[in-house]
Tab-separated table of C-alpha atoms and ligand atoms in Angstrom:
chain	number	residue	atom	x	y	z
A	1	MET	CA	-0.132	0.029	0.166
A	2	ASN	CA	1.332	3.435	-0.868
A	3	LYS	CA	1.044	5.219	2.475
A	4	ASP	CA	1.490	8.649	0.656
A	5	TYR	CA	-1.522	8.266	-1.239
A	6	ARG	CA	-5.197	8.674	0.337
A	7	SER	CA	-8.286	8.109	-2.316
A	8	THR	CA	-10.833	10.851	-2.383
A	9	SER	CA	-13.423	10.226	0.554
A	10	ILE	CA	-16.348	10.495	-1.998
A	11	PRO	CA	-16.796	7.234	-3.528
A	12	PRO	CA	-16.092	7.371	-7.415
A	13	GLY	CA	-19.625	6.098	-8.143
A	14	LYS	CA	-21.047	8.945	-6.529
A	15	ILE	CA	-18.905	11.432	-8.616
A	16	LEU	CA	-19.940	9.423	-11.824
A	17	ASP	CA	-23.581	9.925	-10.856
A	18	ILE	CA	-23.335	13.513	-10.226
A	19	ILE	CA	-21.678	14.133	-13.714
A	20	GLN	CA	-24.158	12.113	-15.383
A	21	ARG	CA	-26.942	13.689	-13.655
A	22	LYS	CA	-25.762	17.375	-13.626
A	23	VAL	CA	-23.523	17.447	-16.706
A	24	ILE	CA	-25.391	15.011	-19.242
A	25	PHE	CA	-28.940	15.058	-18.458
A	26	GLU	CA	-29.748	18.368	-17.023
A	27	ARG	CA	-27.373	20.498	-18.659
A	28	LYS	CA	-26.735	21.040	-22.454
A	29	LEU	CA	-23.505	19.182	-23.257
A	30	PRO	CA	-21.526	22.028	-25.185
A	31	GLU	CA	-22.345	24.381	-22.178
A	32	ALA	CA	-21.278	22.284	-19.640
A	33	VAL	CA	-17.827	21.150	-21.851
A	34	LYS	CA	-17.261	24.966	-22.128
A	35	GLU	CA	-17.524	25.495	-18.296
A	36	LEU	CA	-15.163	22.660	-17.717
A	37	LEU	CA	-12.504	24.116	-20.126
A	38	GLU	CA	-12.712	27.347	-18.329
A	39	HIS	CA	-12.154	25.615	-14.892
A	40	ALA	CA	-9.364	23.618	-16.377
A	41	ARG	CA	-7.622	26.663	-17.359
A	42	ARG	CA	-8.104	28.129	-14.179
A	43	TYR	CA	-6.173	25.557	-12.330
A	44	LEU	CA	-3.538	25.306	-15.338
A	45	SER	CA	-2.912	29.228	-15.123
A	46	ILE	CA	-1.557	28.717	-11.748
A	47	TYR	CA	1.567	27.258	-13.359
A	48	LEU	CA	2.058	30.236	-15.517
A	49	PRO	CA	5.195	32.322	-14.558
A	50	SER	CA	3.427	35.570	-14.129
A	51	ALA	CA	0.860	33.850	-11.705
A	52	GLY	CA	3.052	34.962	-8.878
A	53	PHE	CA	1.659	32.524	-6.580
A	54	GLU	CA	1.784	28.745	-5.749
A	55	ILE	CA	-0.391	26.370	-3.679
A	56	SER	CA	1.304	25.122	-0.982
A	57	GLN	CA	0.684	23.446	2.763
A	58	THR	CA	0.186	24.889	6.392
A	59	ASP	CA	-0.049	23.521	9.669
A	60	ARG	CA	-1.673	26.486	11.291
A	61	TYR	CA	-4.999	24.488	11.672
A	62	SER	CA	-3.651	21.203	12.439
A	63	ALA	CA	-4.006	21.622	16.247
A	64	VAL	CA	-7.712	21.767	15.817
A	65	THR	CA	-8.376	19.685	12.357
A	66	ASN	CA	-5.344	17.012	12.804
A	67	LYS	CA	-4.395	17.687	9.375
A	68	SER	CA	-2.185	19.903	7.045
A	69	GLU	CA	-4.342	22.137	4.990
A	70	ALA	CA	-3.685	23.878	1.600
A	71	CYS	CA	-2.644	27.686	1.432
A	72	VAL	CA	-1.427	30.023	-1.281
A	73	ILE	CA	2.156	31.432	-1.066
A	74	ALA	CA	3.328	34.549	-3.220
A	75	ASN	CA	6.334	33.685	-5.073
A	76	ARG	CA	7.090	37.327	-6.028
A	77	SER	CA	6.250	40.660	-4.354
A	78	PHE	CA	3.011	42.472	-4.995
A	79	GLU	CA	1.940	46.166	-4.430
A	80	ALA	CA	-1.392	47.282	-3.155
A	81	GLY	CA	-3.674	47.680	-6.197
A	82	ASP	CA	-2.269	44.831	-8.171
A	83	GLU	CA	-4.590	41.980	-9.223
A	84	LEU	CA	-4.128	38.329	-8.648
A	85	ARG	CA	-6.212	37.279	-11.891
A	86	TYR	CA	-4.825	33.739	-12.143
A	87	CYS	CA	-5.753	33.013	-8.356
A	88	ALA	CA	-9.491	32.745	-9.724
A	89	GLY	CA	-12.369	30.953	-8.671
A	90	THR	CA	-15.896	30.377	-9.337
A	91	ILE	CA	-19.219	29.824	-6.940
A	92	ALA	CA	-21.616	27.275	-7.668
A	93	ASN	CA	-25.010	27.081	-5.789
A	94	LEU	CA	-25.946	24.023	-3.892
A	95	THR	CA	-29.564	22.615	-3.463
A	96	GLU	CA	-30.351	21.353	-0.037
A	97	GLN	CA	-29.705	17.918	-0.810
A	98	GLU	CA	-26.313	18.606	-2.309
A	99	GLU	CA	-25.344	20.411	0.920
A	100	LYS	CA	-26.506	17.578	3.152
A	101	ASP	CA	-24.153	15.415	0.691
A	102	LEU	CA	-21.161	17.347	1.373
A	103	GLU	CA	-21.594	17.305	5.163
A	104	THR	CA	-19.115	14.976	6.016
A	105	LYS	CA	-16.140	15.232	8.217
A	106	THR	CA	-13.588	14.466	5.964
A	107	SER	CA	-14.938	16.480	3.161
A	108	ASP	CA	-12.287	18.061	0.946
A	109	PHE	CA	-14.756	20.234	-0.603
A	110	SER	CA	-15.145	24.152	0.485
A	111	VAL	CA	-18.767	24.924	1.270
A	112	ILE	CA	-19.565	28.850	1.912
A	113	LYS	CA	-22.481	30.710	2.811
A	114	THR	CA	-23.267	33.966	1.613
A	115	SER	CA	-26.284	36.278	2.197
A	116	ARG	CA	-26.757	36.972	-1.441
A	117	ARG	CA	-26.633	33.419	-2.894
A	118	GLY	CA	-27.191	30.914	0.097
A	119	THR	CA	-24.943	27.910	0.520
A	120	CYS	CA	-22.463	27.667	-2.328
A	121	LEU	CA	-19.707	25.393	-3.345
A	122	PHE	CA	-16.433	27.371	-3.670
A	123	LEU	CA	-14.169	26.033	-6.560
A	124	GLY	CA	-11.017	26.869	-8.404
A	125	PRO	CA	-7.552	27.795	-7.181
A	126	ALA	CA	-9.141	30.840	-5.047
A	127	ARG	CA	-10.700	28.339	-2.833
A	128	PHE	CA	-7.266	27.583	-1.208
A	129	VAL	CA	-6.793	31.389	-0.025
A	130	ASN	CA	-7.350	31.145	3.917
A	131	HIS	CA	-9.064	33.874	5.947
A	132	ASP	CA	-6.907	36.391	8.074
A	133	CYS	CA	-8.612	39.166	10.031
A	134	ASP	CA	-6.144	41.654	8.692
A	135	PRO	CA	-5.805	40.308	5.322
A	136	ASN	CA	-3.361	41.372	2.391
A	137	CYS	CA	-6.116	40.895	-0.163
A	138	SER	CA	-9.778	41.188	-0.903
A	139	PHE	CA	-12.056	39.230	-2.909
A	140	MET	CA	-13.106	40.740	-6.363
A	141	SER	CA	-16.038	39.950	-8.521
A	142	ALA	CA	-15.705	38.930	-12.194
A	143	GLY	CA	-19.181	38.122	-13.791
A	144	SER	CA	-22.022	36.830	-11.768
A	145	SER	CA	-19.941	34.018	-10.273
A	146	ALA	CA	-16.420	34.343	-11.039
A	147	ILE	CA	-13.806	35.916	-8.241
A	148	TYR	CA	-10.368	36.704	-8.169
A	149	PHE	CA	-8.374	38.890	-5.691
A	150	LYS	CA	-7.041	42.470	-5.529
A	151	VAL	CA	-3.981	43.111	-3.342
A	152	GLN	CA	-4.712	45.367	-0.364
A	153	LYS	CA	-1.046	45.923	1.055
A	154	PRO	CA	2.366	45.158	-0.046
A	155	ILE	CA	3.121	41.217	-0.284
A	156	SER	CA	6.848	39.913	-0.203
A	157	VAL	CA	7.968	36.485	-1.695
A	158	ASN	CA	6.966	33.624	0.673
A	159	ASP	CA	3.991	35.707	2.235
A	160	GLU	CA	0.804	33.752	2.601
A	161	ILE	CA	-1.831	35.253	0.358
A	162	THR	CA	-4.936	35.766	2.642
A	163	THR	CA	-8.583	37.423	2.496
A	164	HIS	CA	-11.553	38.235	4.807
A	165	TYR	CA	-14.178	35.705	4.481
A	166	GLY	CA	-16.690	37.848	6.400
A	167	ASP	CA	-17.209	38.983	10.297
A	168	ASN	CA	-18.770	35.786	11.397
A	169	TYR	CA	-17.380	32.875	9.395
A	170	PHE	CA	-15.497	31.565	12.300
A	171	GLY	CA	-17.898	32.007	14.969
A	172	VAL	CA	-19.582	35.159	16.289
A	173	ASP	CA	-16.935	37.960	15.913
A	174	ASN	CA	-14.552	35.107	13.998
A	175	GLN	CA	-13.692	34.138	17.931
A	176	GLU	CA	-12.582	30.826	16.664
A	177	CYS	CA	-10.431	32.241	13.767
A	178	LEU	CA	-6.825	30.759	13.912
A	179	CYS	CA	-5.337	33.366	11.601
A	180	ALA	CA	-1.697	34.830	12.329
A	181	THR	CA	-3.236	38.267	13.131
A	182	CYS	CA	-5.490	36.428	16.002
A	183	GLU	CA	-2.549	34.724	17.108
A	184	ARG	CA	-0.432	37.947	17.996
B	1	SAM	C1	-11.677	28.256	1.536
B	1	SAM	S1	-10.733	26.861	2.451
B	1	SAM	C2	-9.249	27.402	2.559
B	1	SAM	C3	-8.330	26.273	2.216
B	1	SAM	C4	-8.187	25.221	3.145
B	1	SAM	N1	-7.236	25.602	3.960
B	1	SAM	C5	-7.690	23.878	2.536
B	1	SAM	O1	-6.867	23.220	2.743
B	1	SAM	O2	-8.909	23.430	1.666
B	1	SAM	C6	-11.670	27.284	4.168
B	1	SAM	C7	-11.011	26.426	5.069
B	1	SAM	O3	-9.801	26.712	5.404
B	1	SAM	C8	-9.461	26.777	6.792
B	1	SAM	N2	-9.293	28.154	7.335
B	1	SAM	C9	-8.935	29.131	6.137
B	1	SAM	N3	-8.662	30.223	7.290
B	1	SAM	C10	-8.710	29.818	8.525
B	1	SAM	C11	-8.679	30.581	9.739
B	1	SAM	N4	-8.100	31.815	9.775
B	1	SAM	N5	-9.203	29.933	10.971
B	1	SAM	C12	-9.079	28.662	10.853
B	1	SAM	N6	-9.555	27.989	9.723
B	1	SAM	C13	-9.293	28.311	8.682
B	1	SAM	C14	-10.683	26.049	7.391
B	1	SAM	O4	-10.990	24.917	7.409
B	1	SAM	C15	-11.960	26.622	6.564
B	1	SAM	O5	-13.250	25.868	6.547
């Protein structure tokens, strides 16, 4: 057994079922293919030399979660006002049943609740950006469901890219937040 490999916690049959139901039966195939290509491009763009960041690992939350998590690290410096166009993502609405299906402790999915859209699935490289109460980036919207980030204060090489998820995302007044700012 390869101890460095862990298979996905969602059974492959279930994923195939979702693709069949959502992509093939309920949607027009060309539209679904276009969206899939856009999404693949978002992930591949991470590797462009001009992207300016990479997906890395952090143990910041492991005392609580018992596992390493993903984070986004700058591999060049940025000034306030710069845009991280390649750290992009999209937001997909979830039905109540889909929300229930994803409510497992081992889930690797990023579910967010917004006042405007309700419960959503956050997809794309942008979903790896962690929250800080004094973040260096803010969310920017690009159309109805796409987002990227704008730099709010200077970022140096090896700094973590962070954003603000909302005032009560980690409990009331973010009292359960584990960010570097709260730690100080
Ligand atoms: C949008 S994801 C960010 C990427 C995430 N680290 C991962 O590996 O998938 C949001 C999740 O990251 C973790 N997280 C991010 N910022 C945090 C913070 N300031 N305090 C505690 N957990 C945080 C929580 O597990 C949260 O549900």
